[in-house]
XYZ file of C-alpha atoms in Angstrom:
244
model
C 12.595 -6.136 -15.361
C 10.185 -5.910 -12.423
C 7.277 -5.000 -14.141
C 7.142 -8.658 -15.722
C 6.772 -10.051 -12.356
C 3.408 -8.627 -11.743
C 0.626 -10.851 -12.642
C -2.131 -10.501 -15.238
C -5.793 -10.087 -14.004
C -7.180 -13.313 -13.492
C -9.766 -13.661 -16.310
C -11.994 -15.511 -13.601
C -12.189 -12.664 -11.405
C -12.934 -10.549 -13.984
C -15.903 -12.001 -15.055
C -17.143 -12.939 -11.480
C -17.137 -8.865 -11.418
C -18.633 -7.944 -14.466
C -21.295 -9.843 -13.379
C -22.083 -8.924 -9.960
C -21.409 -5.277 -10.591
C -24.143 -5.021 -13.491
C -22.399 -3.039 -16.173
C -19.050 -2.517 -14.856
C -15.501 -3.587 -16.308
C -12.234 -4.361 -14.619
C -8.970 -3.423 -16.365
C -5.519 -3.825 -15.976
C -3.235 -0.230 -15.399
C 0.101 -0.542 -16.825
C 2.943 -1.143 -15.002
C 0.471 -2.266 -12.067
C -2.407 -1.925 -10.759
C -6.227 -2.207 -11.879
C -8.919 0.417 -12.465
C -12.786 -0.762 -11.889
C -15.268 1.177 -14.178
C -18.798 1.680 -13.692
C -19.189 0.771 -10.114
C -20.345 3.611 -7.542
C -19.024 3.078 -3.852
C -22.251 4.879 -3.196
C -24.247 1.651 -4.040
C -23.059 0.028 -0.972
C -21.537 -3.338 -0.121
C -21.714 -5.509 -2.951
C -21.589 -9.447 -3.135
C -19.047 -11.353 -0.341
C -17.779 -13.559 -3.730
C -17.214 -10.268 -5.695
C -15.346 -8.516 -2.374
C -13.243 -11.274 -2.448
C -12.361 -11.384 -5.858
C -11.338 -7.827 -5.973
C -9.148 -8.018 -2.467
C -7.292 -10.946 -4.761
C -6.887 -8.396 -7.904
C -5.306 -5.615 -5.050
C -3.087 -8.561 -3.846
C -1.787 -9.754 -7.225
C -1.637 -6.343 -9.048
C -1.409 -3.853 -6.250
C -4.192 -1.577 -6.000
C -7.664 -1.420 -7.471
C -8.657 2.327 -8.861
C -12.401 3.046 -8.523
C -12.844 5.402 -11.257
C -15.565 8.321 -11.245
C -16.116 8.244 -7.745
C -18.314 11.720 -7.881
C -19.929 13.328 -4.744
C -19.016 10.603 -2.278
C -19.427 11.664 0.975
C -17.005 11.015 3.718
C -19.395 8.404 5.290
C -19.926 6.662 2.276
C -16.217 6.543 1.431
C -15.350 5.160 5.503
C -18.146 2.512 5.157
C -16.723 1.224 1.782
C -13.507 0.900 2.922
C -15.368 -1.643 5.893
C -15.808 -4.068 3.067
C -12.016 -5.098 2.930
C -9.426 -7.034 5.197
C -10.560 -6.565 8.673
C -13.544 -5.081 7.779
C -13.242 -2.310 10.168
C -11.261 1.407 9.916
C -8.136 2.012 11.782
C -6.902 6.152 11.895
C -4.666 7.620 14.998
C -3.448 10.536 12.618
C -4.588 14.027 13.211
C -7.741 15.569 12.214
C -7.562 18.606 9.872
C -9.772 21.137 10.624
C -10.652 21.450 7.068
C -12.017 17.600 7.408
C -15.972 17.351 6.566
C -18.073 16.857 10.060
C -14.509 16.434 11.541
C -14.437 12.990 10.887
C -11.731 11.524 12.690
C -11.387 8.100 10.359
C -10.695 10.435 7.301
C -6.762 11.701 7.254
C -7.306 14.885 4.903
C -3.516 15.802 3.134
C -3.031 18.955 0.794
C -0.312 21.022 -0.214
C -2.031 23.955 1.435
C -2.022 23.926 4.619
C -5.833 25.515 4.622
C -7.002 22.712 2.683
C -5.227 19.561 4.357
C -1.861 18.464 6.429
C 1.299 19.184 4.605
C 4.446 16.993 3.788
C 2.867 13.483 4.322
C 4.405 10.945 3.372
C 7.639 12.009 1.240
C 10.000 8.879 1.787
C 8.631 5.489 0.154
C 6.599 3.644 3.335
C 3.836 1.300 4.077
C 0.880 2.851 5.773
C 0.537 2.018 9.600
C 4.412 0.617 10.630
C 3.796 2.033 13.842
C 1.132 -0.741 14.847
C 2.107 -4.443 15.414
C -1.874 -5.053 13.066
C -0.670 -3.675 10.217
C -3.255 -2.392 7.696
C -4.362 -4.298 5.324
C -5.864 -2.020 2.645
C -5.571 2.044 2.642
C -7.911 4.062 0.616
C -7.110 7.690 -1.246
C -9.930 9.708 -2.007
C -8.613 12.168 -4.565
C -10.897 15.372 -4.368
C -8.472 17.476 -6.413
C -5.067 17.067 -7.747
C -2.287 19.544 -8.362
C -2.016 21.348 -10.741
C 1.941 20.960 -11.028
C 3.541 18.300 -9.489
C 2.185 15.824 -7.087
C 3.547 12.611 -8.223
C 2.339 10.121 -5.907
C 4.164 6.517 -6.704
C 3.051 3.540 -5.994
C 5.133 0.329 -6.028
C 4.643 -3.719 -6.338
C 6.445 -4.879 -3.151
C 5.917 -8.423 -4.027
C 7.603 -7.773 -7.470
C 10.450 -5.987 -5.746
C 11.585 -8.716 -4.022
C 11.864 -10.737 -7.043
C 13.954 -8.189 -8.809
C 16.522 -9.070 -5.432
C 19.428 -10.752 -5.790
C 19.476 -14.028 -3.898
C 21.835 -13.088 -1.611
C 19.829 -9.637 -0.799
C 16.584 -11.677 -0.426
C 18.378 -13.843 1.988
C 19.840 -11.548 3.920
C 16.562 -8.913 3.973
C 14.686 -12.014 5.262
C 16.812 -11.910 8.126
C 16.565 -8.255 9.186
C 13.398 -7.099 11.064
C 12.550 -2.780 11.337
C 12.164 -1.004 14.425
C 9.708 1.610 13.998
C 11.304 5.109 15.306
C 7.845 6.294 16.569
C 6.072 3.395 18.479
C 9.381 0.589 18.592
C 6.872 -2.056 16.956
C 8.872 -4.259 15.250
C 8.192 -5.502 11.559
C 10.057 -7.915 8.893
C 11.573 -6.407 6.187
C 10.439 -9.221 3.961
C 7.302 -11.049 4.813
C 4.695 -13.609 3.353
C 1.169 -11.171 1.614
C -1.596 -13.326 3.433
C -3.722 -13.501 0.020
C -0.911 -13.453 -2.788
C 1.530 -15.748 -1.009
C 4.461 -13.903 -2.290
C 6.876 -12.958 -0.571
C 7.470 -9.239 -0.501
C 9.362 -6.602 0.958
C 8.334 -4.115 3.515
C 10.000 -0.824 5.106
C 9.254 2.563 6.221
C 12.050 4.995 5.148
C 10.623 7.338 7.473
C 9.941 5.768 10.585
C 12.977 3.249 11.263
C 14.846 3.790 13.915
C 16.897 0.519 14.214
C 16.794 -2.850 12.099
C 18.216 -6.374 13.726
C 19.446 -8.979 11.919
C 18.913 -12.800 13.025
C 22.330 -14.099 11.851
C 22.569 -17.628 10.340
C 23.932 -19.079 13.865
C 20.396 -17.441 15.708
C 22.130 -14.591 17.396
C 20.592 -10.847 16.948
C 22.694 -8.247 15.792
C 21.899 -4.325 16.210
C 23.110 -3.083 12.697
C 25.489 -0.731 12.651
C 24.547 3.398 11.384
C 26.311 2.813 8.090
C 24.627 -0.593 7.729
C 20.895 1.073 8.284
C 21.789 3.969 5.762
C 22.805 1.378 3.232
C 19.746 -0.759 3.397
C 17.701 2.704 3.625
C 19.537 3.117 0.274
C 18.954 0.345 -1.323
C 15.364 0.243 -0.534
C 15.489 3.608 -1.796
C 17.010 2.503 -5.082
C 15.117 -0.888 -5.759
C 11.482 1.339 -5.401
C 12.741 3.744 -7.983
C 14.305 0.936 -10.407
C 10.340 0.047 -10.398
C 9.285 3.235 -11.526
C 11.972 2.912 -14.543
C 11.479 -0.524 -15.457
C-alpha cells in the first residue's frame, strides 16, 4: 500500500512547533498531510526553527493545512508564502479581475467565471513545470468550497515512486520531460532536497515530449505511443494512491 510508505509525524517536530506556536497543535491527516491548529498566519513570521520544522513536515507528509485562517488578507497570504523555500513569490499566471487589489501574486481559480479562472489543472501535475527553477511550495487559500463536486486531490510523489516496480523505477529515472509551453526540461524522477526521497514528477497537461538517456548513454525521443503509455501509467499510479 502506498500510504504505508508515508512516514508518521516526527515527535521532535511536533514538540518544537507546539512550543514555538503557543497554543497550537500539529496532527496527522490520513492518508497523507498534516493539519496545524491554533496558529494564525496573520500573526507574522514565526521562529526560524519552527519554519524549518514545518518544512520537514511538508516534505515528509506532503503538505500542511493551516486550519481556521479567517479573514486572511491577500497581502498576508502572499507574505506568509515568503516564509518557506526560496522566500519569494513567483507567479506568471493571469490575474482575474475579481482578484483583490488586482494582486499579481495571486492566481484566482473558480468554477464560476465571474469569480475566477475556469478549468485550471484538471490533470495530475506539478505547479511550475514551465520554469527551470521549480516551485518549492504552492499555497492554496480556499475562500469557498464547491457545494457539489470539486475534489482537488493531492498525491505523495515519494510514496508513488516507492510503489513502482523496480524495473519501472529504473526506466523512469532515465526519462526527462519537455514542457510543451516553454521547452524546459525536468527529470521524471528527482531527489527531494529536504526528505532526500526519490520522487516522481510529471505534468500530464504540459508534457510535449519525453527523452530517454539509454543505458548506453545515448539520447532517444520516446515515440507517440510510448509517451501515451507513460502518461497512462502515471495517471494510474496517482489514482491507485487515492484508492490505497
